Short mmCIF file of C-alpha atoms and ligand atoms in Angstrom, two decimals:
data_model
loop_
_atom_site.label_atom_id
_atom_site.label_comp_id
_atom_site.label_asym_id
_atom_site.label_seq_id
_atom_site.Cartn_x
_atom_site.Cartn_y
_atom_site.Cartn_z
CA MET A 84 -22.43 -41.75 -127.23
CA LYS A 85 -23.94 -45.57 -127.06
CA PRO A 86 -27.17 -45.73 -125.40
CA GLN A 87 -26.17 -48.30 -122.97
CA GLY A 88 -22.57 -47.60 -122.87
CA VAL A 89 -19.25 -48.94 -124.34
CA LEU A 90 -17.93 -53.22 -123.14
CA ILE A 91 -14.86 -53.79 -123.07
CA ALA A 92 -14.23 -57.74 -122.56
CA GLY A 93 -11.24 -59.44 -122.04
CA ASN A 94 -11.47 -63.20 -123.04
CA TRP A 95 -8.47 -65.42 -121.90
CA LYS A 96 -8.83 -68.14 -123.35
CA MET A 97 -6.73 -70.49 -121.95
CA ASN A 98 -3.90 -68.56 -120.62
CA HIS A 99 -2.39 -67.60 -117.70
CA THR A 100 -1.48 -69.34 -114.46
CA PRO A 101 -2.50 -68.11 -110.71
CA LYS A 102 -0.03 -66.45 -109.99
CA GLU A 103 -0.23 -64.88 -113.24
CA THR A 104 -3.26 -63.50 -112.86
CA GLU A 105 -2.42 -62.22 -109.14
CA VAL A 106 0.42 -59.46 -111.68
CA PHE A 107 -2.70 -59.00 -113.58
CA PHE A 108 -4.39 -57.67 -111.45
CA GLU A 109 -2.45 -55.55 -109.87
CA LYS A 110 -0.69 -53.74 -112.51
CA LEU A 111 -4.18 -53.45 -113.81
CA LYS A 112 -6.23 -51.77 -111.01
CA ILE A 113 -2.33 -49.61 -110.40
CA GLY A 114 -3.54 -48.32 -114.32
CA ILE A 115 -7.17 -47.29 -113.07
CA GLN A 116 -5.91 -45.24 -110.05
CA SER A 117 -3.93 -43.61 -112.55
CA LEU A 118 -7.19 -43.00 -115.48
CA ASP A 119 -7.54 -39.16 -115.46
CA ALA A 120 -10.46 -37.88 -114.54
CA LEU A 121 -13.09 -38.53 -117.36
CA ALA A 122 -12.20 -42.21 -118.17
CA LYS A 123 -12.33 -42.65 -114.65
CA ALA A 124 -15.32 -40.93 -114.24
CA SER A 125 -16.90 -43.24 -117.54
CA LEU A 126 -15.71 -46.16 -114.98
CA ASP A 127 -18.11 -44.74 -111.86
CA ASN A 128 -21.12 -44.86 -113.92
CA GLU A 129 -20.71 -47.09 -116.09
CA GLN A 130 -20.46 -46.09 -118.64
CA ILE A 131 -17.18 -48.19 -120.38
CA ARG A 132 -17.87 -51.31 -118.38
CA VAL A 133 -14.73 -53.67 -118.39
CA CYS A 134 -15.18 -57.91 -117.64
CA VAL A 135 -12.25 -60.55 -117.57
CA MET A 136 -12.66 -63.67 -118.12
CA PRO A 137 -9.61 -66.08 -116.77
CA PRO A 138 -9.60 -70.11 -117.22
CA MET A 139 -11.56 -71.64 -114.31
CA LEU A 140 -8.84 -72.09 -111.76
CA CYS A 141 -7.81 -68.33 -111.67
CA LEU A 142 -11.73 -67.30 -110.78
CA GLN A 143 -11.15 -67.09 -107.17
CA THR A 144 -7.67 -65.68 -107.64
CA ALA A 145 -9.17 -62.85 -110.08
CA LEU A 146 -12.13 -62.29 -107.47
CA THR A 147 -10.26 -61.68 -104.60
CA LYS A 148 -7.88 -59.66 -106.05
CA THR A 149 -11.02 -57.15 -108.11
CA LYS A 150 -13.07 -56.47 -105.17
CA ASN A 151 -12.47 -53.00 -105.30
CA MET A 152 -12.49 -52.31 -108.98
CA LYS A 153 -15.18 -51.79 -111.46
CA VAL A 154 -14.41 -55.43 -113.27
CA THR A 155 -16.79 -57.94 -113.03
CA ILE A 156 -15.14 -61.27 -113.81
CA ALA A 157 -16.48 -64.00 -116.32
CA ALA A 158 -16.41 -67.16 -117.14
CA GLN A 159 -15.37 -68.85 -120.26
CA ASN A 160 -18.12 -71.63 -120.70
CA VAL A 161 -20.49 -73.52 -118.10
CA HIS A 162 -22.26 -76.48 -118.51
CA PHE A 163 -25.97 -76.63 -118.44
CA GLU A 164 -26.96 -78.84 -116.34
CA LYS A 165 -26.60 -78.11 -112.55
CA LYS A 166 -24.85 -80.65 -111.37
CA GLY A 167 -23.81 -84.68 -112.54
CA ALA A 168 -21.74 -86.96 -114.48
CA PHE A 169 -19.92 -84.45 -116.84
CA THR A 170 -16.22 -84.84 -116.78
CA GLY A 171 -14.26 -81.19 -116.49
CA GLU A 172 -17.33 -79.62 -116.74
CA VAL A 173 -18.08 -77.01 -114.09
CA SER A 174 -22.12 -75.78 -113.36
CA GLY A 175 -23.72 -72.82 -112.74
CA PRO A 176 -23.98 -73.36 -109.01
CA MET A 177 -20.64 -73.97 -108.48
CA LEU A 178 -18.85 -70.04 -110.53
CA SER A 179 -22.23 -68.66 -108.55
CA GLU A 180 -21.46 -69.35 -105.19
CA LEU A 181 -17.42 -68.04 -106.09
CA GLY A 182 -19.63 -65.19 -107.57
CA ILE A 183 -18.95 -65.14 -110.33
CA ASN A 184 -22.97 -64.18 -112.46
CA THR A 185 -21.26 -63.37 -115.94
CA VAL A 186 -20.06 -66.66 -118.76
CA LEU A 187 -18.93 -66.26 -121.75
CA ILE A 188 -21.17 -69.04 -124.49
CA GLY A 189 -21.01 -71.18 -127.97
CA HIS A 190 -17.46 -69.23 -128.47
CA SER A 191 -16.57 -70.79 -131.90
CA GLU A 192 -13.43 -72.14 -130.22
CA ARG A 193 -16.22 -74.12 -127.46
CA ARG A 194 -18.08 -74.55 -131.23
CA HIS A 195 -14.60 -75.71 -133.40
CA TYR A 196 -12.37 -78.06 -131.12
CA PHE A 197 -15.20 -78.80 -127.98
CA GLY A 198 -18.23 -79.64 -130.63
CA GLU A 199 -20.56 -77.02 -128.69
CA THR A 200 -23.71 -76.70 -131.57
CA ASN A 201 -26.27 -73.51 -131.92
CA GLU A 202 -28.36 -76.50 -129.97
CA THR A 203 -26.43 -76.59 -126.49
CA VAL A 204 -25.30 -73.59 -126.88
CA THR A 205 -29.83 -73.32 -127.12
CA LYS A 206 -29.31 -75.44 -123.76
CA LYS A 207 -26.71 -73.34 -122.04
CA ILE A 208 -27.80 -69.96 -122.21
CA ASN A 209 -32.22 -71.51 -121.52
CA SER A 210 -30.67 -72.73 -117.79
CA LEU A 211 -27.78 -69.93 -117.47
CA LEU A 212 -30.78 -67.16 -117.71
CA SER A 213 -33.05 -68.70 -115.31
CA GLN A 214 -30.13 -69.29 -112.89
CA GLY A 215 -29.79 -65.44 -113.16
CA PHE A 216 -26.44 -65.15 -115.24
CA HIS A 217 -25.73 -62.62 -117.57
CA ILE A 218 -24.20 -64.27 -120.78
CA ILE A 219 -22.30 -62.54 -123.42
CA ALA A 220 -22.99 -65.06 -126.34
CA CYS A 221 -20.84 -65.28 -129.37
CA ILE A 222 -21.73 -65.57 -133.25
CA GLY A 223 -19.68 -65.49 -136.49
CA GLU A 224 -19.19 -66.87 -139.64
CA THR A 225 -16.48 -69.04 -140.57
CA LYS A 226 -14.10 -67.94 -143.75
CA ALA A 227 -15.66 -70.54 -146.56
CA GLU A 228 -19.10 -69.45 -144.93
CA ARG A 229 -18.58 -65.78 -146.17
CA GLN A 230 -16.58 -66.47 -149.39
CA HIS A 231 -19.76 -68.40 -150.26
CA GLN A 232 -22.52 -64.99 -149.20
CA GLU A 233 -23.81 -67.28 -146.50
CA THR A 234 -22.51 -64.49 -143.21
CA GLU A 235 -26.34 -63.54 -142.92
CA SER A 236 -28.16 -67.20 -142.38
CA VAL A 237 -25.58 -68.40 -140.72
CA LEU A 238 -26.27 -65.26 -138.28
CA LYS A 239 -29.24 -65.91 -138.19
CA LYS A 240 -29.50 -69.40 -137.00
CA GLN A 241 -26.81 -68.95 -134.65
CA LEU A 242 -29.36 -66.28 -133.17
CA ASP A 243 -32.45 -68.12 -133.74
CA ALA A 244 -30.95 -70.44 -130.82
CA ILE A 245 -29.55 -67.50 -128.71
CA ILE A 246 -32.59 -65.68 -129.10
CA SER A 247 -35.34 -67.99 -127.07
CA ASP A 248 -38.70 -67.55 -125.78
CA GLN A 249 -36.96 -67.48 -122.10
CA ALA A 250 -33.60 -64.89 -123.86
CA LEU A 251 -36.92 -63.04 -125.73
CA SER A 252 -38.06 -62.20 -121.49
CA GLN A 253 -34.76 -61.69 -119.76
CA SER A 254 -32.84 -59.30 -122.96
CA GLN A 255 -32.05 -57.68 -120.29
CA SER A 256 -29.16 -60.51 -119.99
CA LEU A 257 -27.58 -60.66 -122.89
CA VAL A 258 -24.48 -59.09 -124.35
CA ILE A 259 -23.92 -60.42 -128.51
CA ALA A 260 -20.50 -61.00 -130.24
CA TYR A 261 -20.08 -61.26 -133.53
CA GLU A 262 -16.79 -62.95 -133.36
CA PRO A 263 -16.17 -63.05 -137.73
CA VAL A 264 -14.35 -66.70 -137.24
CA TRP A 265 -11.91 -65.65 -140.09
CA ALA A 266 -11.03 -62.86 -137.28
CA ILE A 267 -9.77 -65.00 -134.58
CA GLY A 268 -5.92 -64.65 -133.36
CA THR A 269 -4.92 -64.33 -137.53
CA GLY A 270 -4.67 -60.73 -136.87
CA LEU A 271 -7.30 -59.69 -139.80
CA THR A 272 -10.06 -57.39 -138.41
CA ALA A 273 -13.30 -56.96 -139.64
CA THR A 274 -12.60 -53.86 -142.55
CA THR A 275 -15.41 -50.99 -140.62
CA LYS A 276 -17.58 -51.68 -143.87
CA GLN A 277 -18.01 -55.58 -143.26
CA VAL A 278 -18.37 -54.71 -139.26
CA GLU A 279 -20.61 -52.61 -139.83
CA GLU A 280 -22.81 -54.60 -141.95
CA ALA A 281 -23.19 -57.81 -140.18
CA HIS A 282 -23.55 -55.95 -136.46
CA GLY A 283 -26.96 -54.05 -138.57
CA PHE A 284 -27.92 -56.96 -139.40
CA ILE A 285 -27.30 -58.61 -136.04
CA ARG A 286 -29.60 -55.78 -134.90
CA SER A 287 -32.07 -56.45 -137.43
CA VAL A 288 -32.54 -59.64 -136.43
CA LEU A 289 -33.26 -58.38 -132.42
CA THR A 290 -35.93 -55.51 -133.69
CA ASN A 291 -37.75 -58.70 -135.04
CA LYS A 292 -37.24 -60.89 -132.78
CA PHE A 293 -38.65 -58.51 -130.34
CA ALA A 294 -41.56 -56.94 -132.60
CA ASN A 295 -44.01 -58.99 -130.82
CA LYS A 296 -42.41 -58.68 -127.18
CA SER A 297 -41.35 -54.70 -125.91
CA GLY A 298 -40.47 -53.73 -129.25
CA ASN A 299 -36.95 -51.66 -130.61
CA ILE A 300 -36.51 -50.60 -126.89
CA ALA A 301 -35.15 -53.54 -126.03
CA ALA A 302 -33.45 -55.29 -129.39
CA GLN A 303 -31.46 -51.10 -128.87
CA LYS A 304 -31.04 -53.04 -125.71
CA ILE A 305 -28.38 -55.77 -125.87
CA SER A 306 -25.34 -54.69 -126.98
CA ILE A 307 -23.63 -55.69 -129.88
CA LEU A 308 -19.81 -56.87 -129.17
CA TYR A 309 -17.05 -57.02 -131.91
CA GLY A 310 -14.39 -59.04 -131.62
CA GLY A 311 -11.33 -60.88 -133.53
CA SER A 312 -8.34 -59.50 -133.50
CA VAL A 313 -9.08 -56.21 -131.71
CA THR A 314 -5.65 -54.45 -131.15
CA VAL A 315 -4.96 -50.76 -129.54
CA GLU A 316 -4.66 -49.79 -132.59
CA ASN A 317 -8.17 -50.42 -134.36
CA PHE A 318 -10.13 -50.26 -131.24
CA ALA A 319 -11.55 -46.53 -131.65
CA ASP A 320 -12.14 -47.24 -135.69
CA LEU A 321 -14.36 -50.28 -134.73
CA LEU A 322 -15.62 -48.54 -131.89
CA HIS A 323 -16.78 -46.05 -134.03
CA CYS A 324 -19.22 -48.00 -136.02
CA GLU A 325 -23.11 -48.47 -135.92
CA ASN A 326 -23.79 -50.99 -134.05
CA VAL A 327 -21.19 -51.02 -132.26
CA ASP A 328 -21.19 -51.05 -128.17
CA GLY A 329 -17.98 -52.65 -127.58
CA GLY A 330 -15.44 -55.88 -127.88
CA LEU A 331 -14.36 -58.68 -127.10
CA ILE A 332 -11.04 -59.41 -127.01
CA GLY A 333 -8.53 -61.82 -127.27
CA GLY A 334 -5.23 -61.62 -127.37
CA ALA A 335 -4.83 -58.41 -126.47
CA SER A 336 -5.84 -58.43 -123.76
CA LEU A 337 -3.46 -60.32 -122.06
CA LYS A 338 -1.31 -57.36 -121.18
CA PRO A 339 -3.21 -54.49 -118.20
CA GLU A 340 -1.49 -52.00 -119.86
CA ASN A 341 -3.58 -52.46 -123.15
CA MET A 342 -6.94 -53.05 -121.42
CA ILE A 343 -5.92 -49.58 -120.17
CA GLU A 344 -4.97 -48.11 -123.89
CA PHE A 345 -9.01 -49.64 -124.48
CA ILE A 346 -10.67 -47.81 -121.46
CA LYS A 347 -9.09 -44.94 -122.45
CA ILE A 348 -9.91 -45.39 -126.29
CA ALA A 349 -13.62 -45.94 -124.98
CA ALA A 350 -13.58 -43.00 -122.93
CA ARG A 351 -11.81 -40.57 -125.82
CA SER A 352 -14.63 -42.13 -128.20
CA SER A 353 -17.93 -41.12 -125.52
CA SER A 354 -16.69 -38.37 -124.50
P1 LIG B 299 -8.15 -62.64 -130.92
O1 LIG B 299 -9.53 -63.32 -130.22
O2 LIG B 299 -9.08 -60.44 -130.03
O3 LIG B 299 -7.26 -62.94 -129.72
O4 LIG B 299 -8.50 -62.63 -131.96
C1 LIG B 299 -10.98 -63.32 -129.81
C2 LIG B 299 -11.55 -63.73 -129.35
O5 LIG B 299 -11.51 -65.19 -129.77
O6 LIG B 299 -12.72 -63.71 -128.51
#
């Protein structure tokens, strides 16, 4: 049993049009209605939480389709400024007016393809926390960094950027997603040993950071998700790992039937 329950977060990336979004949620709704009593109760009491991150253009459709469902709709990115001359960007106030209160920040694709750095990640997190958002913040090492035994130093630097004083005081609004870059979209999942080592390290960094604040309790309460080629085949094993509080799921989250399966797996693993 995970103290903070299990979070199943689906990151669609640049997939699904608004029409496909409608179809997805219609199927997801039917799937959720046909879950067994245990899984339904876990959703109702939020022992299992489901979050879906469609592209910006599909957020409104997703919100409309999930009005009466226990599913959180989140954005995959946001700018740190509230408005201004930032062509192509979307701000916190725009998202919150729509009804979005959760955002993914610092995904490795944002870092690698769009030049995001630990510095921009810090700015985004601080700005969005002060605007009242919940944040899922991503960290993870590249293949070369792992090969050079730099995994822990990279994770530490990324966590230093994320856990500012602001984040320390609003830790209840923070989720960390550990995604080894070499495992994303590659079919290569980290081994359970690698996952436990990385998640244990992340938990220890969090515990140190909170040492002078609310201490252990706040650090323990932060969910740490694993991401990187999560599938319905490997999710149960990943959930059994210590300090894994759910999954950030890309490719496999695009099919509603997989999301239903992830819910069932989470329900079985927490029973
Ligand atoms: P993947 O993506 O599950 O397709 O590997 C995970 C992610 O990038 O969040």
